[in-house]
mmCIF file of N, CA and C in Angstrom:
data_model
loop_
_atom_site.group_PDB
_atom_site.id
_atom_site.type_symbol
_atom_site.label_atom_id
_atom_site.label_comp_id
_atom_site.label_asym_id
_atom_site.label_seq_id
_atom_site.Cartn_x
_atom_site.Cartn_y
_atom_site.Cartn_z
ATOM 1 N N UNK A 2 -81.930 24.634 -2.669
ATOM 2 C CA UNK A 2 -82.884 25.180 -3.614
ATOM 3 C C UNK A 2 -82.525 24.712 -5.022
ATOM 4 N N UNK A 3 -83.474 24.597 -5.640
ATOM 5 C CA UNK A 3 -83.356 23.583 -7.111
ATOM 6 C C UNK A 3 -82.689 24.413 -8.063
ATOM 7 N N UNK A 4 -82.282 24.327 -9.117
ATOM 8 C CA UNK A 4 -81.910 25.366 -10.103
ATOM 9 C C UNK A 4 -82.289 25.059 -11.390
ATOM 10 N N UNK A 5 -83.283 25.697 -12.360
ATOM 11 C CA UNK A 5 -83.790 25.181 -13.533
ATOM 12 C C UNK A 5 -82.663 25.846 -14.242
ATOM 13 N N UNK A 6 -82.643 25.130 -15.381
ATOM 14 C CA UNK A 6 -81.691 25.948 -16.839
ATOM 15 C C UNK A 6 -82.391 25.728 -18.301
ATOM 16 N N UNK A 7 -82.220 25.933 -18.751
ATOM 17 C CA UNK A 7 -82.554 26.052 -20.443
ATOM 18 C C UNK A 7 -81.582 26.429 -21.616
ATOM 19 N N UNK A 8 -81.147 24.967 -22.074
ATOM 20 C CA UNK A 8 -80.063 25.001 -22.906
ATOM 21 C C UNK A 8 -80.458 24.959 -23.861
ATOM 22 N N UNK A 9 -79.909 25.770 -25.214
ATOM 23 C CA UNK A 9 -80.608 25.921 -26.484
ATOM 24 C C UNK A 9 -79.108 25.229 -26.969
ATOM 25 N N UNK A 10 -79.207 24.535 -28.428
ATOM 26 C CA UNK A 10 -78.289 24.199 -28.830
ATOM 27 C C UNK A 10 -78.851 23.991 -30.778
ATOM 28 N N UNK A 11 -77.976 24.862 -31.445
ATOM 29 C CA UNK A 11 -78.121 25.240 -33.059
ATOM 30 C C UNK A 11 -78.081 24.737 -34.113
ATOM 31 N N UNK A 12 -78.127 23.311 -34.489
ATOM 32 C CA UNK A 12 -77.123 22.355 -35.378
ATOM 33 C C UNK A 12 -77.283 23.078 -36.859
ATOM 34 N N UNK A 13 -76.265 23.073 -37.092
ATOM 35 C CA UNK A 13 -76.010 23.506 -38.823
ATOM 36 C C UNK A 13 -76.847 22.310 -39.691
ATOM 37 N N UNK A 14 -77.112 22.711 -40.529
ATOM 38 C CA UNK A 14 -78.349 22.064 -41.032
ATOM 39 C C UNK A 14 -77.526 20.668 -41.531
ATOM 40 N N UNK A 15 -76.695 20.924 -42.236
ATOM 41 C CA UNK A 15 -76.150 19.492 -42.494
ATOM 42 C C UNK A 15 -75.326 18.670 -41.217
ATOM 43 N N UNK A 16 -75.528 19.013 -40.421
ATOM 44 C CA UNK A 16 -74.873 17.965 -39.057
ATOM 45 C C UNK A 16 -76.097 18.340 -38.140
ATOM 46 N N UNK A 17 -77.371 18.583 -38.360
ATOM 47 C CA UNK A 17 -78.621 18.384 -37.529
ATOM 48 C C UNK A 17 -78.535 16.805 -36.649
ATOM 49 N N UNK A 18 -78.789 15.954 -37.683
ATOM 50 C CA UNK A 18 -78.568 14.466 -37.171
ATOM 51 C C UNK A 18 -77.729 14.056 -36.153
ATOM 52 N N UNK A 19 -76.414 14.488 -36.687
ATOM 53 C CA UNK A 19 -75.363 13.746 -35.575
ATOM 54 C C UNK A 19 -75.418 14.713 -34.270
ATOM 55 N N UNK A 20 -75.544 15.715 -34.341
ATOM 56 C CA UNK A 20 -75.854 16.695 -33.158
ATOM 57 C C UNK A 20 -77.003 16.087 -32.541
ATOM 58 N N UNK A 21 -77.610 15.641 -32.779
ATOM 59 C CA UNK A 21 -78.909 15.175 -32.191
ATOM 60 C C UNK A 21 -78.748 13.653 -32.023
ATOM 61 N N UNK A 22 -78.182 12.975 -32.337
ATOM 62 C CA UNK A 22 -77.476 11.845 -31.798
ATOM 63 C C UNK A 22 -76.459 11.377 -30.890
ATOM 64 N N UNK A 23 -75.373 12.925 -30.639
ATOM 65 C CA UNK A 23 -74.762 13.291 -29.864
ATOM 66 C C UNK A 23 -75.406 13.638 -28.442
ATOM 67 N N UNK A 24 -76.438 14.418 -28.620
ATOM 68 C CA UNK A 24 -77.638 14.609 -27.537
ATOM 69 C C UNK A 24 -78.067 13.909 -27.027
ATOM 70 N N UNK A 25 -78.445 13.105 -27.515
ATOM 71 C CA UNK A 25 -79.481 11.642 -27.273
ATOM 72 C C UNK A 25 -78.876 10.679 -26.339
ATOM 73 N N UNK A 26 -77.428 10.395 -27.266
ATOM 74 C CA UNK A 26 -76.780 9.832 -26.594
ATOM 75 C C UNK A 26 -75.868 10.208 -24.571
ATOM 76 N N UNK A 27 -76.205 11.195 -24.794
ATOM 77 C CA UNK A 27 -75.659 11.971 -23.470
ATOM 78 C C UNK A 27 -76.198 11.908 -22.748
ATOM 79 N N UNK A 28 -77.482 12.474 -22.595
ATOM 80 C CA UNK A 28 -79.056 12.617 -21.762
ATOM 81 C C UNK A 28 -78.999 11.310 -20.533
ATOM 82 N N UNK A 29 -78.641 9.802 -20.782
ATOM 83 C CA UNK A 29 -78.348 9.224 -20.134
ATOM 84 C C UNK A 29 -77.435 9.015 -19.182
ATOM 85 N N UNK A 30 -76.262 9.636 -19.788
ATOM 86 C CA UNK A 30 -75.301 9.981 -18.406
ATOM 87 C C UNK A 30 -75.075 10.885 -17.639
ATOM 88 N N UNK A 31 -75.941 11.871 -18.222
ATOM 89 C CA UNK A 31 -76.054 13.077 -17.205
ATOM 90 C C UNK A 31 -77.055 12.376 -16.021
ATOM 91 N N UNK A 32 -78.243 12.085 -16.322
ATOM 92 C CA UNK A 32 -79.283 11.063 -15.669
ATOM 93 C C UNK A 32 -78.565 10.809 -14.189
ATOM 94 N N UNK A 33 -77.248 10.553 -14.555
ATOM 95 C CA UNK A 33 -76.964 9.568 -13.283
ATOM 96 C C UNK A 33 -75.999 10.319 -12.913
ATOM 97 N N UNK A 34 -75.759 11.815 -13.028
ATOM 98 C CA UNK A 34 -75.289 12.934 -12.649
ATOM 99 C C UNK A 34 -75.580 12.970 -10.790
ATOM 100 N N UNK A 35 -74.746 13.174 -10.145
ATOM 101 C CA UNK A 35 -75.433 13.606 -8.692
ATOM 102 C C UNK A 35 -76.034 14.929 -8.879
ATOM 103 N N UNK A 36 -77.309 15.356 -8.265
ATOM 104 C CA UNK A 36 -78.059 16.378 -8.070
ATOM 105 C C UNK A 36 -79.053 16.806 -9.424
ATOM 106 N N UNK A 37 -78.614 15.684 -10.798
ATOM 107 C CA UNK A 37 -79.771 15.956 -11.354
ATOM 108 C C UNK A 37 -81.026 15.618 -11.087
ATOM 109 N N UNK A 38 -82.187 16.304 -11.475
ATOM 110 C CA UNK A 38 -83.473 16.157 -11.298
ATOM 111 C C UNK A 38 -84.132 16.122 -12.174
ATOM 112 N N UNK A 39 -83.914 16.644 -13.379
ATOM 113 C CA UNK A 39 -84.083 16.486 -14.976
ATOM 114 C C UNK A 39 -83.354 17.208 -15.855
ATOM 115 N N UNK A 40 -83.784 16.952 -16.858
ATOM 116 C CA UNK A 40 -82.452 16.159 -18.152
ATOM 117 C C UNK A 40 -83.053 16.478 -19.196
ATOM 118 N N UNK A 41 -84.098 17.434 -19.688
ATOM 119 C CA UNK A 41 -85.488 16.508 -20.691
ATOM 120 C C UNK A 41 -84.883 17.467 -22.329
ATOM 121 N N UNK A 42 -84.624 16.345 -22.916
ATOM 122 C CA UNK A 42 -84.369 16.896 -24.512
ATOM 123 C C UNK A 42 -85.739 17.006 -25.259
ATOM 124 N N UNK A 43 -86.002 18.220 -25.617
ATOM 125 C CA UNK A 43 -86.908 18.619 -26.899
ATOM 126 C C UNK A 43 -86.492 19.615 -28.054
ATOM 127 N N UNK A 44 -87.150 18.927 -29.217
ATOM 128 C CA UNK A 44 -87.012 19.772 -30.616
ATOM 129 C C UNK A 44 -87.601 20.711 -30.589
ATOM 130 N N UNK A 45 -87.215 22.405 -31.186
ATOM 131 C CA UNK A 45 -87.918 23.373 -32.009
ATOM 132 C C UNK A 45 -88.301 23.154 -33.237
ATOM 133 N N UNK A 46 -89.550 23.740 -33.485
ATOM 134 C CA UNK A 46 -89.603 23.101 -34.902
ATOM 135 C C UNK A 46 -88.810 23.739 -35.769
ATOM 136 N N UNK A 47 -87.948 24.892 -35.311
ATOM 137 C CA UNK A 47 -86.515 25.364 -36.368
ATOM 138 C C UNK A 47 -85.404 24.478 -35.750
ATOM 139 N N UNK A 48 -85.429 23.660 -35.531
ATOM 140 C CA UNK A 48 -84.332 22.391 -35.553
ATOM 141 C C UNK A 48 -83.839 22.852 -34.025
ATOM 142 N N UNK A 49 -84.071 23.421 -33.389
ATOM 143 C CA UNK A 49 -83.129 23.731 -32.696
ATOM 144 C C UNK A 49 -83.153 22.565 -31.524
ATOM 145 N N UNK A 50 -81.927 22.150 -30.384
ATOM 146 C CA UNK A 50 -82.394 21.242 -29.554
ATOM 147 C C UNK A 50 -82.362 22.123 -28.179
ATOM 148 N N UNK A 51 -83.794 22.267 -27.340
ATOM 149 C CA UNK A 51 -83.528 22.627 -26.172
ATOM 150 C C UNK A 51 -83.750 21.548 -24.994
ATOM 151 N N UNK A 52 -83.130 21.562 -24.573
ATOM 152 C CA UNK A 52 -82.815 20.599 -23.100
ATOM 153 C C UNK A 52 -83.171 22.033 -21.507
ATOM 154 N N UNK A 53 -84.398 21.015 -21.234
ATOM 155 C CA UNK A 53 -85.102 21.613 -19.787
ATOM 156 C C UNK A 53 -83.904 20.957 -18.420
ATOM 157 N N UNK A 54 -83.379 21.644 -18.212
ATOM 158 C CA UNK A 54 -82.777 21.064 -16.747
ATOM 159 C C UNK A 54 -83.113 21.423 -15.304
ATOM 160 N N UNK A 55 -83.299 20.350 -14.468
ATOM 161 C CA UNK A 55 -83.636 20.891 -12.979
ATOM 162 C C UNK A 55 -82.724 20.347 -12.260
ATOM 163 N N UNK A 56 -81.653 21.156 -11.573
ATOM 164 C CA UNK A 56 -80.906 20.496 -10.592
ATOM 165 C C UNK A 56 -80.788 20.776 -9.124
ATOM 166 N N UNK A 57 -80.265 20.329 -8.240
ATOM 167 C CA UNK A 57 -80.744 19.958 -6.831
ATOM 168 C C UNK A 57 -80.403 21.077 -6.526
ATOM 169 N N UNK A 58 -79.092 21.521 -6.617
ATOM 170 C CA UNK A 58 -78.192 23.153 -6.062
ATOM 171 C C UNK A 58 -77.614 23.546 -7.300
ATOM 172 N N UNK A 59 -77.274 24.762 -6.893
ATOM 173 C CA UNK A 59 -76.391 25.587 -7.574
ATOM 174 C C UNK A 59 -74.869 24.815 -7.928
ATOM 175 N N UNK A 60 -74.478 24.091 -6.826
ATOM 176 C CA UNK A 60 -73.102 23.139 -6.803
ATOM 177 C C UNK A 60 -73.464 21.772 -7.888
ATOM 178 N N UNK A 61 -74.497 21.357 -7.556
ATOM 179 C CA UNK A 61 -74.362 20.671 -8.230
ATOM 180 C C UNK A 61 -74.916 20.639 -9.984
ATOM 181 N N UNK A 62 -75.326 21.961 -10.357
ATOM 182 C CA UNK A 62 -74.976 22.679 -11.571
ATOM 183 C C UNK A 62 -73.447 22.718 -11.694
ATOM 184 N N UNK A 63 -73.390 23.309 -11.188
ATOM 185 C CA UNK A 63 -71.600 23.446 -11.500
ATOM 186 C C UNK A 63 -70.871 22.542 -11.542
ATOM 187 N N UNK A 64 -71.296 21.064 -11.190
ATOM 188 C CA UNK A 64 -70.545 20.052 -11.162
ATOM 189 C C UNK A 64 -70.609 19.434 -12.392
ATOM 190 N N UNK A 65 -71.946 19.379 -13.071
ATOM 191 C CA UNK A 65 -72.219 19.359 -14.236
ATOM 192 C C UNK A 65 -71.704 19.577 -15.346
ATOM 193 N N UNK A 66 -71.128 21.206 -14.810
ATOM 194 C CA UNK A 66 -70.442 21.942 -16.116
ATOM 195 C C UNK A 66 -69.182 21.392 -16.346
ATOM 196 N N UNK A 67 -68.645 20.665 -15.170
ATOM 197 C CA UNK A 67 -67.270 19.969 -15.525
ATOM 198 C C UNK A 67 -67.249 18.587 -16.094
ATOM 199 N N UNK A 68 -68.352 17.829 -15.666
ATOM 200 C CA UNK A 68 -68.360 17.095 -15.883
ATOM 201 C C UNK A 68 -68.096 15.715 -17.131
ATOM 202 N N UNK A 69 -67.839 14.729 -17.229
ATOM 203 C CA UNK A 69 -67.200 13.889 -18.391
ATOM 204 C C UNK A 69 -68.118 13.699 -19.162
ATOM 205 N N UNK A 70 -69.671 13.765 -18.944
ATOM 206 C CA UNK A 70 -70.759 13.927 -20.009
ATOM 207 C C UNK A 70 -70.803 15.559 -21.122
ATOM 208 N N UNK A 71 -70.337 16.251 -20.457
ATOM 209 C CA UNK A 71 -70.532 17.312 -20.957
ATOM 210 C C UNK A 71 -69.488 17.812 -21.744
ATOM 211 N N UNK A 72 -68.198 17.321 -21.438
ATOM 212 C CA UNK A 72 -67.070 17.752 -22.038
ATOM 213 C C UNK A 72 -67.131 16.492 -23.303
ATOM 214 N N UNK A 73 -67.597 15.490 -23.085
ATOM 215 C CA UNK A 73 -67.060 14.825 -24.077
ATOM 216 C C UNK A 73 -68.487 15.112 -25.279
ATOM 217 N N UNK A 74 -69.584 16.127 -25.273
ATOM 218 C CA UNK A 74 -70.441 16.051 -25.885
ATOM 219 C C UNK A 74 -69.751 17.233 -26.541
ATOM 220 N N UNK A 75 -69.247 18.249 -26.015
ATOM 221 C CA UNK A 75 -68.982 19.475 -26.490
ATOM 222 C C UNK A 75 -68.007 19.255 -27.376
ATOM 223 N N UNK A 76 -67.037 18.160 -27.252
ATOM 224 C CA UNK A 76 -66.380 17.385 -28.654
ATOM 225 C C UNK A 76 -66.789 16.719 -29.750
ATOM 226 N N UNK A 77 -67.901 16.231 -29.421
ATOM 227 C CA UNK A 77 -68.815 15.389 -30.158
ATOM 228 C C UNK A 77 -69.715 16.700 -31.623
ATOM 229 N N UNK A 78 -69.446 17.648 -30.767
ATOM 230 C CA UNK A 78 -70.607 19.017 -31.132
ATOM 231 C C UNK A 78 -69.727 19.871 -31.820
ATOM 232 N N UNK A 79 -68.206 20.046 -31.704
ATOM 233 C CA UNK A 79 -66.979 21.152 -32.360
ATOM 234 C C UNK A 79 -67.615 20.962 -33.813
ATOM 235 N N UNK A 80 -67.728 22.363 -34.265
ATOM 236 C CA UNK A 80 -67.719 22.612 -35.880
ATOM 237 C C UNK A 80 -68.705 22.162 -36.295
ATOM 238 N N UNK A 81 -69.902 21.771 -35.979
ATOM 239 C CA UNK A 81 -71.020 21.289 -36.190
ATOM 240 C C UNK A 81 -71.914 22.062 -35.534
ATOM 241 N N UNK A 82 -72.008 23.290 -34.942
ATOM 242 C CA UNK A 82 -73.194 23.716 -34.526
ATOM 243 C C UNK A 82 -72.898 25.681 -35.146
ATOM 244 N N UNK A 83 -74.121 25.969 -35.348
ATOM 245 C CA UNK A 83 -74.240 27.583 -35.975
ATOM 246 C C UNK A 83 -73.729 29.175 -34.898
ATOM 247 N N UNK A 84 -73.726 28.452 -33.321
ATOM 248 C CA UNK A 84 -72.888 29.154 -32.995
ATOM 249 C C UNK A 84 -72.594 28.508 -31.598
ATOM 250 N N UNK A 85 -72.179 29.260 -30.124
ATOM 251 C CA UNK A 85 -71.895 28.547 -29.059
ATOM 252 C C UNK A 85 -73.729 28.528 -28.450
ATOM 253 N N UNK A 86 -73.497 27.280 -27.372
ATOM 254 C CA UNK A 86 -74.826 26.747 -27.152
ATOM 255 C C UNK A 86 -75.613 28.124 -25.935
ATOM 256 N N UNK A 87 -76.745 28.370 -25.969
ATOM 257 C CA UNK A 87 -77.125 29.208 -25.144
ATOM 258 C C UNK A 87 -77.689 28.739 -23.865
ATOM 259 N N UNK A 88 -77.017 29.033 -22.894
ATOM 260 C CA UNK A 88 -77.559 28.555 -22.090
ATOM 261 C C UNK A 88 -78.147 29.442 -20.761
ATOM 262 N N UNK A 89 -79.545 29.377 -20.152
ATOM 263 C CA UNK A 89 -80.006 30.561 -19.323
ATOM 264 C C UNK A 89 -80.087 29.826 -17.618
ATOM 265 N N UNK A 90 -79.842 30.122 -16.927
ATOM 266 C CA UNK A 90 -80.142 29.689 -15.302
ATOM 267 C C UNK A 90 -81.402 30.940 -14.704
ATOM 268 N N UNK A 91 -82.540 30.316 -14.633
ATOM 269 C CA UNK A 91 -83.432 30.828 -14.224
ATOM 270 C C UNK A 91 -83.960 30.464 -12.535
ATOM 271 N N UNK A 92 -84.366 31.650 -12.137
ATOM 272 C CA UNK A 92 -85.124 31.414 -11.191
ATOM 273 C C UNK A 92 -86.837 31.442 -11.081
ATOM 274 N N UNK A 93 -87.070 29.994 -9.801
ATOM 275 C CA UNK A 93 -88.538 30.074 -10.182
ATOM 276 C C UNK A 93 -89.308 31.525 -9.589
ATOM 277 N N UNK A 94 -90.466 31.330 -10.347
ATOM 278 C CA UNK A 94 -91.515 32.947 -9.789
ATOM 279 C C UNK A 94 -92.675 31.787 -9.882
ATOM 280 N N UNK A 95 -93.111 30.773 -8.922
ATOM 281 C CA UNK A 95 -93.966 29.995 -8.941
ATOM 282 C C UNK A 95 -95.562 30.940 -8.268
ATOM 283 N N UNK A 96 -96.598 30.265 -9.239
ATOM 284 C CA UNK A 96 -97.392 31.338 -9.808
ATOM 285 C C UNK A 96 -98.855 30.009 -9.552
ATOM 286 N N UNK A 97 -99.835 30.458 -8.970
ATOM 287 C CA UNK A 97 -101.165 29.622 -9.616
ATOM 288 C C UNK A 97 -101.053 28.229 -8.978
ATOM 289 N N UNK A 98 -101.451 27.258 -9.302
ATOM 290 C CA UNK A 98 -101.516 26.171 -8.630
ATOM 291 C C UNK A 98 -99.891 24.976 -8.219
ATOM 292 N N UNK A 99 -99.856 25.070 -7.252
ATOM 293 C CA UNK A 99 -98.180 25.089 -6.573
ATOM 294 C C UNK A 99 -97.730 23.202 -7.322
ATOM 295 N N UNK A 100 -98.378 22.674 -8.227
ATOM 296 C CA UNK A 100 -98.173 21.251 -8.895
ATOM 297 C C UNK A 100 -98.073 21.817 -10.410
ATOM 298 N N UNK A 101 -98.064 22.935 -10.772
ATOM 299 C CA UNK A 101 -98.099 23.021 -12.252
ATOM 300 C C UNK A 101 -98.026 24.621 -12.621
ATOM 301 N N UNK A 102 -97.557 25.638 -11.540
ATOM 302 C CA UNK A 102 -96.827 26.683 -11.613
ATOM 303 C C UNK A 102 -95.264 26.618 -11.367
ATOM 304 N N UNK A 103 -94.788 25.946 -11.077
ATOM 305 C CA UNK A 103 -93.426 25.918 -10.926
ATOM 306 C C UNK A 103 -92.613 23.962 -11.545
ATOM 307 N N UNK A 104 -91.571 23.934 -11.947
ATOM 308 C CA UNK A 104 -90.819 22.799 -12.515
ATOM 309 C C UNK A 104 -89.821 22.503 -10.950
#
C-alpha cells in the first residue's frame, strides 16, 4: 500500500535561495530512491517549500528517512531554516472519481 507524505520546509528569509537550491538539487536523487513514486517540489506563496511524496510502502518511507539524499540535505539546510521541517504521513480517503480522488 502506497504512502503519501507532505513535507513543509521554512527558509529564513535571507537563506530562502540556497534552501531552495538545496531542494532542487536533491529531488533528483531521491527520484532514484527504491519505492519512490513521487518527489514533487512546490512553492507557498509565503516562501514556504512543500514537497508532495508518494511512496510504494511504509519500508520504503523509512528507507528514505535514512537515506544519503536526505541526510546530506538536512546539512545543506542546518541554521538556515525558521524551525524543524514538518512533516505529515497521511492516509488516502479516496473520494469521487477513482483517477483524480486519490494521489
Amino acid at each position: 500500500m502506497s504512502v503519501v507524505v507532505i513535507a513543509t520546509i521554512s527558509p529564513q528569509p535571507e537563506h530562502a535561495e540556497e534552501v531552495r537550491q538545496a531542494v532542487l538539487d536533491t529531488v533528483p536523487r531521491v527520484h532514484e530512491e527504491p519505492g519512490c513514486e513521487r518527489y514533487s517540489l512546490h512553492q507557498g506563496r509565503d516562501g514556504a517549500l512543500v514537497m508532495v511524496e508518494k511512496w510504494e510502502s511504509p519500508e520504503a518511507l523509512a528507507t528514505h528517512g535514512k537515506a544519503d539524499a536526505l541526510s546530506s540535505l538536512s546539512g545543506r539546510l542546518e541554521g538556515k531554516l525558521t524551525g524543524a521541517p514538518t512533516v505529515t504521513v497521511l492516509d488516502a480517503l479516496p473520494a469521487g472519481d477513482a483517477g483524480k480522488g486519490a494521489l
